[in-house]
Structures are given as structure tokens and as C-alpha cells.
XYZ file of C-alpha atoms in Angstrom:
742
model
C 38.006 166.962 14.867
C 42.122 167.701 16.463
C 41.161 171.257 14.591
C 37.991 171.523 16.915
C 39.531 170.226 19.520
C 42.619 172.683 19.266
C 39.621 175.853 19.247
C 37.904 174.240 21.668
C 41.124 174.236 23.665
C 42.020 177.665 22.475
C 38.062 179.162 23.592
C 38.996 177.554 27.217
C 42.535 179.350 28.133
C 41.393 182.737 26.603
C 38.219 182.560 28.601
C 40.151 181.689 31.772
C 42.574 184.831 30.469
C 39.540 186.762 30.259
C 37.989 186.369 32.860
C 40.827 186.457 34.710
C 41.507 190.083 33.147
C 38.075 191.171 33.656
C 38.197 190.483 37.453
C 40.983 192.841 37.899
C 39.606 195.276 36.093
C 36.366 194.672 38.359
C 39.320 195.151 41.101
C 40.130 197.996 40.474
C 36.915 199.557 39.274
C 35.626 198.988 42.087
C 39.064 200.752 44.596
C 38.909 204.033 41.952
C 35.079 204.020 43.185
C 35.670 203.253 46.376
C 38.768 206.112 46.380
C 35.950 208.194 44.827
C 33.521 208.453 46.737
C 35.747 208.735 50.314
C 37.458 211.427 48.476
C 33.549 213.709 47.251
C 32.204 212.016 50.423
C 33.738 210.762 53.688
C 32.840 214.350 56.393
C 35.726 215.794 57.626
C 37.914 213.846 55.937
C 41.315 215.919 54.662
C 40.232 213.825 51.074
C 37.073 214.844 51.176
C 38.719 218.918 51.755
C 40.867 217.530 48.913
C 38.284 216.662 46.353
C 36.115 219.678 45.572
C 38.880 221.764 45.564
C 40.676 219.905 43.075
C 37.364 219.404 40.892
C 37.721 223.173 40.671
C 39.264 224.552 36.375
C 39.501 228.219 37.550
C 41.579 228.342 33.822
C 37.924 227.326 31.823
C 36.399 230.350 30.932
C 39.960 232.298 30.091
C 40.413 231.364 26.558
C 39.048 232.335 23.839
C 36.384 231.154 21.229
C 38.314 230.491 17.968
C 35.965 228.085 15.361
C 33.956 229.662 13.307
C 31.775 226.827 13.950
C 31.480 227.420 17.059
C 30.973 230.812 17.188
C 28.388 231.202 13.951
C 30.171 233.921 12.481
C 34.155 234.154 11.454
C 34.756 237.343 13.844
C 36.509 240.494 11.710
C 40.144 240.451 12.161
C 41.376 241.518 15.443
C 38.181 240.256 17.009
C 38.572 238.685 20.256
C 35.506 236.671 20.709
C 33.878 237.081 24.568
C 34.226 233.723 26.012
C 34.342 233.378 29.419
C 36.718 236.503 30.608
C 37.382 235.320 34.267
C 40.693 235.622 36.239
C 42.500 232.249 37.601
C 43.976 234.444 40.658
C 43.437 233.578 44.114
C 39.732 234.275 45.927
C 37.537 234.212 48.341
C 34.077 234.037 48.463
C 32.780 237.625 47.355
C 35.835 238.629 48.554
C 37.037 242.901 48.313
C 40.761 240.939 47.265
C 40.908 239.090 43.881
C 44.675 238.470 43.348
C 45.446 237.326 40.052
C 47.528 237.774 36.445
C 47.790 240.452 34.147
C 48.979 239.627 30.555
C 46.784 242.799 28.940
C 44.988 246.100 30.337
C 41.802 246.947 28.948
C 41.377 244.038 28.730
C 37.919 241.918 30.083
C 39.486 240.777 33.319
C 43.470 241.626 32.407
C 44.169 237.793 31.562
C 44.424 236.160 28.540
C 45.108 232.444 28.115
C 46.541 232.831 24.435
C 48.725 235.894 26.177
C 52.422 234.688 26.798
C 53.575 237.590 28.719
C 52.858 238.767 32.254
C 52.621 242.217 32.935
C 51.423 241.848 36.834
C 49.265 241.262 40.101
C 46.418 243.472 40.051
C 44.452 242.621 43.828
C 40.847 243.466 42.533
C 38.257 241.671 39.224
C 34.994 241.337 38.602
C 35.232 240.252 34.500
C 33.986 243.776 33.434
C 37.006 245.354 32.009
C 36.808 247.316 35.303
C 39.522 246.958 38.320
C 42.816 244.714 37.974
C 44.554 247.607 40.783
C 47.296 248.109 42.032
C 49.328 245.600 40.199
C 52.864 244.260 41.550
C 55.074 242.090 39.580
C 58.700 240.718 41.523
C 61.454 241.943 39.066
C 65.304 240.081 38.935
C 68.203 240.967 36.635
C 70.544 243.561 35.799
C 69.147 244.013 32.535
C 65.546 244.274 33.735
C 63.710 247.559 32.069
C 60.750 248.895 31.861
C 58.542 248.456 30.593
C 58.495 245.574 33.262
C 56.931 242.012 31.467
C 58.540 238.718 31.590
C 57.358 235.861 29.736
C 55.160 232.865 30.942
C 54.629 228.924 29.878
C 51.146 227.295 30.686
C 53.470 223.902 31.418
C 54.694 226.333 34.431
C 51.593 227.588 35.879
C 49.119 226.632 38.211
C 45.475 227.259 39.743
C 43.180 226.279 42.344
C 41.144 227.907 44.548
C 42.501 230.545 47.066
C 45.847 229.827 44.881
C 48.007 230.702 41.875
C 51.496 230.099 40.714
C 53.452 231.330 38.029
C 57.376 230.671 37.432
C 58.454 234.208 35.188
C 60.505 233.012 32.782
C 62.226 236.646 31.991
C 63.174 237.077 36.010
C 63.634 233.411 36.808
C 61.167 233.879 39.380
C 58.122 232.003 40.613
C 55.191 233.353 41.949
C 52.438 232.056 44.032
C 50.132 233.944 45.382
C 46.676 233.122 48.134
C 44.411 235.828 49.524
C 42.196 236.537 52.495
C 39.149 238.049 52.138
C 40.618 241.951 52.261
C 44.918 241.004 52.154
C 47.042 239.259 49.359
C 49.610 237.493 50.438
C 52.557 236.537 47.439
C 55.484 234.241 47.780
C 57.992 235.224 45.634
C 61.297 232.263 44.916
C 64.124 234.434 43.030
C 67.405 232.704 41.446
C 69.750 234.342 43.827
C 70.444 237.357 46.212
C 71.259 239.879 43.638
C 69.311 242.632 42.227
C 66.090 241.754 43.272
C 63.501 244.531 43.062
C 59.684 244.267 42.514
C 57.083 247.189 41.096
C 54.194 248.159 41.822
C 53.304 249.775 38.626
C 50.592 252.447 40.109
C 50.133 253.955 37.454
C 48.348 251.247 35.709
C 44.590 249.380 36.337
C 41.886 248.214 33.578
C 40.216 251.738 34.535
C 42.075 254.421 33.295
C 44.173 255.728 36.706
C 43.987 259.339 37.801
C 45.881 259.547 41.054
C 48.714 257.609 43.028
C 50.987 257.913 45.991
C 53.151 255.389 47.501
C 55.614 255.916 50.968
C 57.549 253.997 52.423
C 56.336 253.672 55.783
C 59.697 251.336 57.247
C 62.661 249.141 57.075
C 59.687 246.459 55.696
C 56.441 248.528 55.458
C 54.933 250.367 52.552
C 51.893 251.784 51.821
C 49.588 253.980 49.065
C 46.539 254.231 47.562
C 45.416 253.957 43.830
C 42.423 256.190 41.962
C 40.824 255.045 39.097
C 37.466 257.602 38.882
C 36.002 258.744 41.990
C 37.304 255.159 43.576
C 40.708 255.238 45.883
C 41.422 251.644 46.691
C 44.287 252.062 49.279
C 47.044 249.355 50.809
C 49.610 248.658 53.440
C 52.052 246.465 52.489
C 55.172 244.311 54.168
C 58.462 242.802 52.812
C 59.843 240.055 54.689
C 63.294 241.052 52.821
C 64.722 244.753 53.290
C 63.917 247.554 51.353
C 67.170 249.378 50.752
C 65.427 252.134 48.590
C 62.586 253.144 46.603
C 62.710 254.628 43.124
C 59.340 256.671 42.243
C 58.417 257.850 38.287
C 55.902 260.148 37.471
C 53.821 259.644 40.583
C 50.676 260.394 40.782
C 50.397 259.827 37.276
C 48.845 257.668 34.224
C 51.940 254.902 33.466
C 54.075 256.353 36.156
C 55.251 253.620 38.572
C 56.992 252.706 42.054
C 60.628 250.133 42.078
C 61.542 248.712 45.577
C 65.011 247.636 45.153
C 65.568 244.730 47.802
C 68.007 244.495 50.038
C 69.350 240.898 51.424
C 67.679 238.111 52.371
C 66.922 234.297 51.677
C 66.475 233.596 48.623
C 62.630 233.710 49.013
C 60.711 236.317 49.543
C 56.991 237.143 51.152
C 55.398 240.312 50.240
C 52.328 240.410 52.448
C 49.235 243.686 51.874
C 46.002 244.433 52.479
C 43.558 246.595 51.477
C 40.402 249.153 51.875
C 38.297 251.615 50.596
C 38.751 253.849 53.658
C 41.979 254.427 55.019
C 45.853 252.880 54.705
C 45.500 252.580 58.653
C 41.780 250.557 57.945
C 44.170 248.562 55.049
C 46.598 247.822 57.753
C 44.517 245.706 60.528
C 43.204 244.512 57.582
C 46.557 242.376 57.348
C 47.352 242.336 60.575
C 43.623 241.128 61.769
C 43.761 238.246 58.869
C 47.666 237.316 57.967
C 49.775 239.314 60.053
C 52.345 236.857 60.972
C 50.678 233.812 59.011
C 52.933 231.743 56.904
C 52.345 231.574 53.063
C 50.864 227.554 53.284
C 48.598 228.045 56.294
C 46.864 231.030 54.342
C 46.399 228.915 51.063
C 45.438 226.273 53.304
C 42.783 228.068 55.178
C 41.547 229.803 51.420
C 41.220 225.441 50.856
C 39.190 224.817 53.325
C 36.889 228.292 53.199
C 36.135 227.335 49.335
C 35.617 223.036 50.649
C 33.215 223.588 52.890
C 31.221 226.292 50.079
C 31.235 223.992 47.740
C 30.853 220.817 49.402
C 26.976 222.451 50.117
C 25.917 220.214 46.815
C 27.463 216.922 46.596
C 27.540 214.770 43.392
C 27.601 211.970 42.619
C 27.650 210.238 39.197
C 28.528 211.749 35.850
C 32.319 212.415 33.976
C 34.930 213.688 35.371
C 34.615 216.746 33.335
C 31.173 216.840 33.817
C 32.070 217.208 37.919
C 34.918 219.905 36.896
C 32.649 221.960 35.167
C 29.677 221.137 38.082
C 32.517 222.507 40.657
C 33.984 225.120 38.827
C 30.764 227.171 37.848
C 29.680 226.449 41.440
C 32.817 228.241 42.644
C 32.331 231.371 39.841
C 28.976 231.571 41.111
C 30.445 233.335 44.578
C 32.680 235.696 43.703
C 30.588 238.577 42.538
C 29.580 240.795 44.523
C 32.765 241.829 46.097
C 32.353 242.948 49.857
C 33.406 247.036 50.866
C 33.628 246.958 54.012
C 36.207 246.723 56.354
C 37.490 244.081 58.947
C 36.141 246.651 61.489
C 33.072 246.962 59.489
C 34.178 250.521 58.292
C 32.884 251.167 54.494
C 32.721 254.700 52.275
C 29.495 254.959 51.761
C 27.387 256.301 48.148
C 28.532 259.838 49.755
C 31.662 258.911 50.100
C 31.420 259.881 53.808
C 32.708 256.806 56.351
C 30.131 254.791 58.541
C 30.203 251.163 60.075
C 26.245 250.291 60.205
C 26.857 246.818 61.629
C 27.104 244.660 58.579
C 29.252 244.029 55.712
C 29.007 246.458 52.523
C 29.283 245.037 49.617
C 28.954 246.564 45.875
C 25.868 246.087 43.834
C 24.932 242.693 42.112
C 25.387 242.536 38.240
C 21.514 242.268 38.214
C 21.106 242.513 34.313
C 22.712 239.344 34.021
C 22.843 237.193 37.816
C 19.151 237.971 38.693
C 18.027 235.107 36.516
C 19.824 232.456 38.419
C 22.423 233.190 39.705
C 21.139 235.248 42.756
C 19.156 232.580 43.403
C 21.993 229.986 43.915
C 23.124 232.619 46.639
C 20.061 232.975 48.466
C 19.726 228.592 48.629
C 23.953 228.465 49.876
C 24.413 231.635 51.674
C 21.220 233.672 53.510
C 23.604 235.919 55.297
C 24.950 237.377 52.412
C 22.248 238.179 50.226
C 20.926 239.720 53.385
C 23.789 241.443 53.575
C 23.813 242.314 49.729
C 20.081 243.818 50.150
C 21.031 245.952 53.773
C 24.397 247.677 50.744
C 21.283 248.178 48.654
C 18.958 249.729 50.961
C 21.773 251.983 52.398
C 22.937 253.159 49.034
C 18.937 253.886 47.442
C 19.001 255.964 51.343
C 21.037 258.413 50.088
C 19.644 258.234 46.439
C 16.418 257.083 46.590
C 16.229 253.776 44.264
C 17.393 251.180 44.788
C 20.403 250.426 42.122
C 20.335 249.005 39.175
C 22.948 246.910 36.674
C 23.129 247.612 32.552
C 19.389 246.966 32.410
C 15.997 246.475 33.582
C 14.965 246.715 36.724
C 15.789 243.437 38.312
C 16.543 244.619 42.195
C 13.241 244.238 42.774
C 13.256 239.994 41.821
C 16.003 239.277 44.174
C 14.502 241.496 47.061
C 11.248 239.760 46.722
C 12.805 236.466 46.374
C 14.876 236.197 48.821
C 12.032 237.925 51.095
C 9.629 234.865 50.238
C 12.646 232.973 50.615
C 12.820 233.511 54.477
C 15.840 236.379 54.264
C 14.236 239.084 56.487
C 16.981 240.659 58.387
C 17.167 243.474 56.253
C 14.920 246.801 56.355
C 11.912 244.996 54.165
C 9.732 247.963 54.080
C 12.539 250.623 53.250
C 13.885 248.404 50.684
C 9.806 248.286 49.414
C 9.528 252.116 49.133
C 12.463 252.573 47.294
C 12.036 249.430 44.949
C 7.755 251.728 44.035
C 10.331 254.716 43.521
C 11.934 252.975 40.959
C 8.646 251.154 39.530
C 6.772 254.596 39.931
C 8.880 257.559 39.787
C 11.147 259.519 36.514
C 14.785 259.854 36.951
C 15.059 257.126 38.017
C 16.206 253.233 38.295
C 14.080 252.615 35.598
C 14.679 254.723 31.850
C 11.416 255.585 30.015
C 9.180 255.336 32.505
C 7.128 257.709 33.062
C 5.966 256.657 29.397
C 5.872 252.664 30.107
C 3.417 253.705 32.669
C 0.547 255.601 30.640
C 1.239 254.110 27.149
C 2.128 250.274 28.695
C 5.207 250.325 26.376
C 8.320 251.814 25.442
C 8.410 252.913 21.684
C 11.969 253.647 20.005
C 12.120 255.883 16.781
C 11.859 255.506 12.891
C 14.965 255.164 12.392
C 16.396 254.327 8.106
C 18.349 251.291 7.956
C 20.142 251.158 11.583
C 22.393 248.563 12.590
C 23.355 246.570 15.248
C 24.874 249.614 17.189
C 22.312 252.133 16.542
C 21.775 254.579 19.907
C 17.941 254.428 21.217
C 15.387 252.767 23.738
C 15.764 248.840 23.352
C 11.952 249.095 24.065
C 11.027 246.047 23.707
C 13.936 244.169 26.063
C 12.251 247.051 28.189
C 8.843 246.565 27.863
C 9.498 242.529 28.574
C 12.056 243.011 31.807
C 10.073 246.052 33.430
C 6.964 243.440 33.082
C 8.535 241.019 34.756
C 10.475 243.314 37.800
C 6.575 244.496 38.235
C 5.879 240.892 38.860
C 8.066 240.823 41.207
C 7.745 243.830 42.747
C 3.670 243.210 43.335
C 4.359 239.506 44.858
C 6.708 241.383 47.367
C 3.705 243.813 47.819
C 1.616 240.824 48.523
C 3.674 239.675 51.164
C 3.671 243.931 53.223
C -0.416 243.003 52.592
C -0.393 246.829 49.516
C -3.781 246.030 48.159
C -3.412 248.636 45.815
C 0.466 248.455 44.309
C -0.208 244.617 44.116
C -3.170 245.017 41.976
C -1.719 247.722 40.194
C 1.427 246.132 39.372
C 0.405 242.558 38.853
C -2.030 244.713 35.966
C 1.552 246.298 34.474
C 2.932 242.749 34.623
C 0.716 241.992 31.814
C 2.529 245.162 29.505
C 4.120 242.085 27.919
C 1.400 241.868 25.239
C 1.778 245.415 24.265
C 5.275 244.547 22.067
C 3.503 240.883 20.918
C 2.989 241.449 17.034
C -0.282 238.643 16.488
C 0.984 238.798 12.843
C 4.863 237.736 12.633
C 4.396 235.906 16.815
C 7.743 237.900 18.200
C 7.675 240.662 20.613
C 8.647 243.706 18.090
C 9.556 247.332 18.361
C 7.279 250.092 18.023
C 6.667 253.801 17.185
C 5.703 256.131 19.828
C 2.397 256.191 18.032
C 1.586 252.497 18.800
C 2.529 251.700 15.396
C 4.737 248.344 14.241
C 7.969 249.380 13.565
C 9.029 248.618 9.201
C 10.759 247.070 8.059
C 11.351 244.240 10.281
C 13.304 241.576 10.099
C 13.572 239.500 13.513
C 16.742 237.799 12.824
C 19.209 240.949 12.544
C 20.175 241.757 15.918
C 21.027 244.663 17.746
C 22.637 246.443 20.825
C 19.417 249.379 21.958
C 17.716 249.002 18.938
C 13.980 247.417 20.149
C 16.196 245.058 21.368
C 19.122 245.329 24.041
C 21.780 242.285 22.772
C 19.241 240.377 21.318
C 17.351 239.703 17.845
C 13.344 239.451 18.085
C 13.556 235.764 18.475
C 15.627 235.770 21.832
C 13.679 237.683 23.704
C 9.884 236.425 22.093
C 9.937 233.915 24.594
C 10.649 235.933 27.978
C 7.547 236.083 30.031
C 9.377 233.519 32.541
C 5.538 235.235 35.203
C 3.392 234.564 32.622
C 3.176 231.292 30.409
C 0.100 230.271 30.148
C -0.714 234.327 28.955
C 1.823 234.089 26.465
C 1.393 230.702 24.859
C -2.494 232.344 24.984
C -1.356 234.931 22.858
C -0.869 231.882 19.707
C -3.284 230.402 17.478
C -2.720 227.522 19.468
C -0.476 225.506 21.492
C 0.548 223.778 18.153
C 1.704 227.220 16.899
C 3.634 228.191 19.558
C 5.492 224.875 19.438
C 6.152 225.433 15.776
C 7.726 228.427 16.916
C 9.999 227.919 19.475
C 10.990 224.502 16.947
C 11.666 227.242 14.642
C 13.936 229.056 17.842
C 16.448 225.850 17.554
C 16.558 225.194 14.008
C 16.826 228.148 11.963
C 20.306 228.785 11.104
C 21.706 231.798 12.362
C 22.897 233.969 9.284
C 26.700 233.857 9.513
C 26.408 237.462 7.841
C 25.170 239.112 11.939
C 28.562 239.773 13.695
C 28.023 240.963 16.962
C 30.625 240.708 19.539
C 28.473 239.330 22.824
C 25.978 237.622 20.561
C 27.563 234.523 20.036
C 27.256 230.384 20.272
C 23.836 229.260 18.388
C 21.439 226.059 18.501
C 19.656 227.758 15.689
C 18.280 231.464 16.396
C 19.097 230.264 20.599
C 22.016 232.283 22.200
C 23.486 230.053 24.160
C 26.826 232.933 24.495
C 24.610 235.848 26.099
C 21.411 235.804 28.801
C 18.796 237.219 27.090
C 17.453 233.916 25.728
C 18.628 231.403 28.780
C 14.716 230.916 29.657
C 13.538 229.524 26.214
C 15.136 226.119 26.827
C 12.495 225.099 29.181
C 9.500 226.421 26.920
C 8.385 223.705 26.103
C 7.175 222.635 30.149
C 4.408 224.570 29.294
C 2.761 222.874 26.770
C 3.922 219.707 29.069
C 6.698 218.179 26.562
C 9.387 218.898 29.370
C 11.117 215.512 26.878
C 12.025 218.386 23.915
C 13.232 221.092 26.102
C 16.081 218.391 27.574
C 16.693 217.227 24.636
C 18.351 221.307 24.585
C 19.179 221.958 27.784
C 21.211 218.309 27.302
C 22.499 220.059 24.254
C 24.128 222.865 25.737
C 25.154 221.283 28.951
C 27.619 219.442 26.570
C 28.525 221.232 23.962
C 28.811 225.408 25.295
C 31.279 224.543 28.764
C 34.554 223.880 28.774
C 35.476 224.171 24.860
C 37.591 225.216 23.206
C 41.225 224.111 21.909
C 42.292 223.386 25.251
C 38.592 222.510 26.456
C 39.069 225.842 28.433
C 36.433 227.936 26.551
C 33.015 229.075 27.195
C 29.986 230.535 24.825
C 30.129 233.627 26.081
C 30.958 235.927 28.723
C 30.842 234.585 31.964
C 28.556 238.109 33.186
C 29.918 237.808 36.997
C 28.588 234.241 37.087
C 25.320 233.800 35.392
C 26.793 231.714 32.661
C 27.865 229.221 35.198
C 25.198 229.509 37.594
C 23.185 228.346 34.548
C 25.610 225.516 34.231
C 24.948 224.918 37.865
C 20.985 224.809 37.856
C 20.413 223.031 34.562
C 23.359 220.195 36.022
C 21.393 219.909 39.378
C 18.028 219.476 37.312
C 15.914 222.556 39.371
C 16.174 226.049 37.483
C 14.461 228.653 39.099
C 12.635 229.910 35.795
C 10.835 232.826 37.483
C 13.174 233.974 40.275
C 10.441 236.164 42.492
C 9.103 233.049 43.002
C 9.571 230.524 45.476
C 9.866 227.112 42.793
C 11.978 225.456 40.609
C 11.257 223.500 37.655
C 12.860 220.259 37.497
C 14.735 218.255 34.498
C 16.685 215.323 34.373
C 20.617 216.112 36.253
C 23.814 214.211 34.402
C 24.655 213.420 38.317
C 22.905 209.580 39.642
C 23.098 211.546 42.913
C 22.888 215.104 44.489
C 23.116 216.061 48.354
C 21.987 219.579 49.130
C 22.878 221.472 52.505
C 22.764 224.994 52.678
C 23.602 224.397 56.469
C 21.380 223.629 58.238
C 20.617 219.770 59.738
C 18.377 219.209 57.192
C 19.763 217.290 54.015
C 17.939 217.594 49.629
C 18.725 214.508 48.198
C 18.210 213.891 43.960
C 18.222 211.489 43.031
C 17.974 210.069 39.663
C 18.823 207.699 36.516
C 20.211 210.632 33.908
C 21.168 207.344 31.029
C 17.918 207.656 30.798
C 16.706 211.689 29.145
C 13.508 211.969 29.140
C 11.076 213.168 32.533
C 8.372 210.850 32.871
C 7.612 211.604 37.180
C 8.809 213.405 39.734
C 8.287 211.542 42.863
C 9.093 214.017 46.768
C 8.977 212.359 50.234
C 7.034 209.311 48.526
C 5.036 211.256 46.895
C 3.997 211.646 43.134
C 3.836 215.064 42.480
C 1.756 217.222 39.880
C 3.384 219.058 37.352
C 6.973 220.005 37.179
C 7.929 222.902 39.995
C 9.195 222.111 42.962
C 9.496 223.946 46.889
C 12.022 226.073 47.723
C 10.925 224.897 51.190
C 12.498 221.083 49.953
C 15.605 223.514 50.640
C 14.554 224.533 54.333
C 13.252 221.084 55.558
C 14.838 218.957 54.139
C 13.887 215.439 51.688
C 13.375 213.272 49.382
C 13.491 213.949 45.156
C 13.245 211.100 43.123
C 12.990 212.243 39.002
C 11.287 208.818 37.746
C 12.484 209.085 33.635
C 12.241 206.819 30.868
């Protein structure tokens, strides 16, 4: 009995203690939650500015994939698997300047997380083994010698939107970087005032340097240019310490450089530099107008505010801290390309090299082959003015060459321009754009290789090659046929908008050409010879760079008909046969003997590390089984982003933001399955609540209970919807979407 009383007493003692502990924990949770909500949601507060940018980690995508289980095979010795290829440095949205460290030239983005030395800080970037122009490096100490570089540690390295910092251990210099649209600012904190130099490593860039020039134009000012191929980038810079002397080594030649010897000044030195693709005078004006006498902190804070304003257009609640970091880091990456090429006065060099001024911002071509799928649609939603200027730039280039430019493969400007016009982005010469896109679709010698064969035969053949291998050079006929068919569909939609019935009907007929490479005996999209016979032998698991398929195998392209999924499914003997095939895509294990550098990170045969099959996870929707798609989508969101030992790798190359944009769209539960169309496929978001405000007063609110991952019903403005798509009009009008789960 005493034992019982004693036990009872202990129970109540522990009960009281547990109650107090629980109450304390509840208070702490409520406090943290309220703080988090304040950080994320309060309009106009300083906390909000800190909140959105603080969720961005620019290092995600800089680390390599090293685990064969994640890669899908054991890479050959010396290979670095492409796992992001992004840069951590400072940039504003779609800017001319990307000011970032370089650790190795002739690499994807110049910076590799596993490297231990910094070679300089370059002022342009993309992540496609190009740019990294105008390298600059502060140097100190009597023993410094060529080749100039310094060790560094990630323990003393930081990055956030519009800011980068690192300590150069060998030179005892703390480096901080920030930037505007067309100018950069460096802050060097030297350990002493003695033996201080600044290296302009003008003979180096990611591309071969063909020429460069440098001149001192005053006690504090310098100017020059660097040329790679036909591209010449001008700069004008100011150093707030006096320039005591200039040493040039092999001016104009590759691997030549310039050393500035600095005179007496404070230990902290500020370098301000403006860029231009037109002239040094314009570079000087860009610097004066955008930075002028602003302090480093003022430039940094302006950049932070600009990024916050952009990131805040999509506000999320709920989800884990990692999910928020991945979401906002991905949204940040969405807005780094295309890049600005016109100056503050509006000048730019056109396709023929002439200096012109058209009254709009002039941009590089988008990376269409990758980003037409999702990223360019995000730009259409969140920054229509940017899209208008990008299209004007494309039309300007097209006016000189007779075709709208493309990138790498396909003719996906058709989807971008048609989709933009149909989403209400219309401040451009649509008739001229349409005329040029028709040239793309019908004329040989332009954007679409083998277009004559495609028109006459309804497909593009490949040659009969004995024992083809991964890098066999050919026509990538299957991929081209599939992509041209979609491009035809996209252009047909624009033809319909412009009441061109003749071309609409012809292009819609051509959009069915994907059927001509579907082999009903194997249920694969398969290569054909010129006479129409199927290429044999045929191994649907073997990947090719450009034989039959572009950076893919048969499995990865065989579910691509985003404009006609109903027609694709009808090619199978039944819906069950289609479902079984789609199941096999995600369950048939990748053969680790099949190695291709940019094809990695698999779920079965599905490859998330490259773009050709990024629509496939959504394929179950079209047989009314969204829950099966959701399981694949969730697996990708959970296991293919922010991976590797440091959590800083992606499953493949970011490709100018496509990989990041896939995450943004899928995490929101709104995916542009057919980007030329103006509706979005709805899945279950990973957040409780999402608010989208592109800049109008009308906010779109999306709510769900993400703990349940099976889609039950979509309710829009209190009205249950039929099907799985919602209209783009909701982004314009605002409204409420409730995604009910079970």
C-alpha cells in the first residue's frame, strides 16, 4: 500500500513537472511561431526584408555529387558530376553584373565548393562554361608571386542575395562584394597598409581571351576591355586608394595581367567598377549613375531590398526550414538569367555590332531548351515587363538574321512568345515576332535544323550507325521530332490568336507528328531511318547525346507530348498499358554501366538530373491517378535538392534556373505542364498557405493541409473544379484556391 501511495505521489510529482515543461515549451513554440510569421508576412517591416533574403542560400548547387547511389553510377576517375554548376556571388535580378569568386577556369560557373583556392573575383556569369570576365584579386605581402591565388576556408565565407564575403588567408585580406545592375563594388580590408596590390587578370576568363587593354586614366581611375571571341566587355573603375604604379604583363594576350600598386591610405580599400558591352564611356556612366559615391553598405542594402521585393511576391507559411530555404533559394536562381546587355542610357550593341538605342532593356537570349518548361512561365507570372523586354530583344535579333533565336535544341521561343502573348504580355511587335517564328517553322537554314525533312516526312530520321555509343554524332531525330511537334502546337496557338486560320490548321496537324516516332510494338519513341524503318538493334535504356535522342534515352522522352496527352495515351492498347509503362519508367533500375556526364540522379529510368523527362512525373494525372504522380513529385522534392554531404548539391545542372524552377512550381502545387497554354496542373503543395502577388492588388491565396498528400478536390473561390487545371486568370484577378486532400 505504501508502495502504491509512493508511486501515486511520484506520478503526480512528475505530472506537475511535465505540465510545467509542456507549458513552457508551448510558450516557446508560440513565441517562435509568432516571430516567424512576423518575419515572413508583415508588409513593409524590416523583419520581412531580413526574412525572405535570409532564406536564400546561394551555395546550394555549388557542391558536387559524389555518392554513386545518388548519381546512379560510379563516375570515372577525375569526373566531376554536374550537380548545379551555379555561382555564389552577388547579382541583382537579370543583371549585367554577376560578381563572384572563381576557383577554377574552364568550369561550369567558375566556383567549385570542394576547391580550396580563390583565383579572383569575376564580373559576369551564367553557369554554362562561359563568361567569368574581368577577374580581379586583392594581393598583399612581399612574397606574393605569379600565379596569384589564395587559400580560403568555408568557415570564413558567406553569401546572400547581392552580397558575398570571404577571407583570403594567404594575403590576409577580407573581401566583400556587392553589385547593382551594371556595376560592382569591392571592399577589401587589408591587414596593413604595406605591399598592397590589385590584380586585373585580364588574360583569363572561362572562354579563351583574344584581346584585352588597360589604361590608367587618373590617380584613382582605370579603364579597359576584355574580348573573348566577338564579345568585348568594357570596364571603368575607381579605387579610393591612390594608384602608385601599374605593371602590365603581356598586354592583349591570353594569360597576361595587370598589377596595381596602391599608395598610402586606410586599411580598407573600396573598388567600384562599371561594365558595358558598348564602350568605356558607357561603363563610366553606368558606374556613376548606379553607384557613384554610395557606400558599400548602401549598395548592399539596396540590393537586399530589391531581392526582398521580388521574393516577397510569393509568401509561404508552414513547411520545414529546409523546405523554405530550398524554395526561396530556387526562386532566387530563377531570376539570374537572361542577363541585361543595355546600358543605363539605353545603348546596346545589336546582332550586327552596331550601337543602337530602342528605348527598352536589351537582354541575352534565354536558355530556351531548358527553361521554356517552367522558368520562363514564372517570369511571365512575376515580371511581365521583363518578359516584354526579352521578347523585344529576341525580335530585334531576329530582324537581323531572319529567325527568332533558339538555344541548344528545339525552337522553344515559340512556347515563350505564344505563352506570353496569351497571358496578356503584349507590349511588343507581335506581328513581327510571328513572322519570324513562321520563318523558324517553315524555312530551311534557320533555327530548326532538318525542317524540310520534318515537313515532308513528318519526322526526322537518323543514320544507320553500327555500334553507336553515348557520344555518337547524328541528328537526334526523335527528340527533334517531339520538340518540333510541341513548338508547332505553341505557334498554332499564336496563329489562332492572330486569326491566321491557314497556318493554325497546318501547324495543329503537324503537332501530331510525335505519333510518327512512336513504335507500337515497343511503346517507345524510337529512331527511324530515312526510309521509315525502325532503327535496330534498339536498346531503350542506353543514353545518347545526339543519336536519336538529345541527352536522353528512349524511356526519358517517350512520355513527352504535353500538348496532347490524351492522344499519346490513345497510342497504347489501353489506359492500363500506358499506366504499366509509366510505372516501369520509375521502377526499372538504371544500368550503372551506362554513363553520361549530364545524365544522373534517377528514379528507375527517370532522370531528374537533366531536363528531357521533367514532365513525366505528372503523367498519371491523365489517367485520373494524381496520387501516383504525387508520390513521385514528393520523392523528388525531398531527395533531389539540397543533397550531398553538405546539403549543397543538386541532382543535376541547374541550367540557368530550370532545375530550380521545377522545385518552385512543384512545391507550390502549380506546374505549367504545357507552357504555351495558360493553365496550371494542380498538385499538393508542401506549404500550408501560399500567397502570390505579382504586383497587382489582387492576391492569389492557396491553402491546403500538406500532411495529407493525396489530392481529393480543388476548390476555386468556393466552387469545386472539374479536372486538375486552374487558369492563369487567377494570377491576374486574385482569388482563393483550396486544395483538399485525403
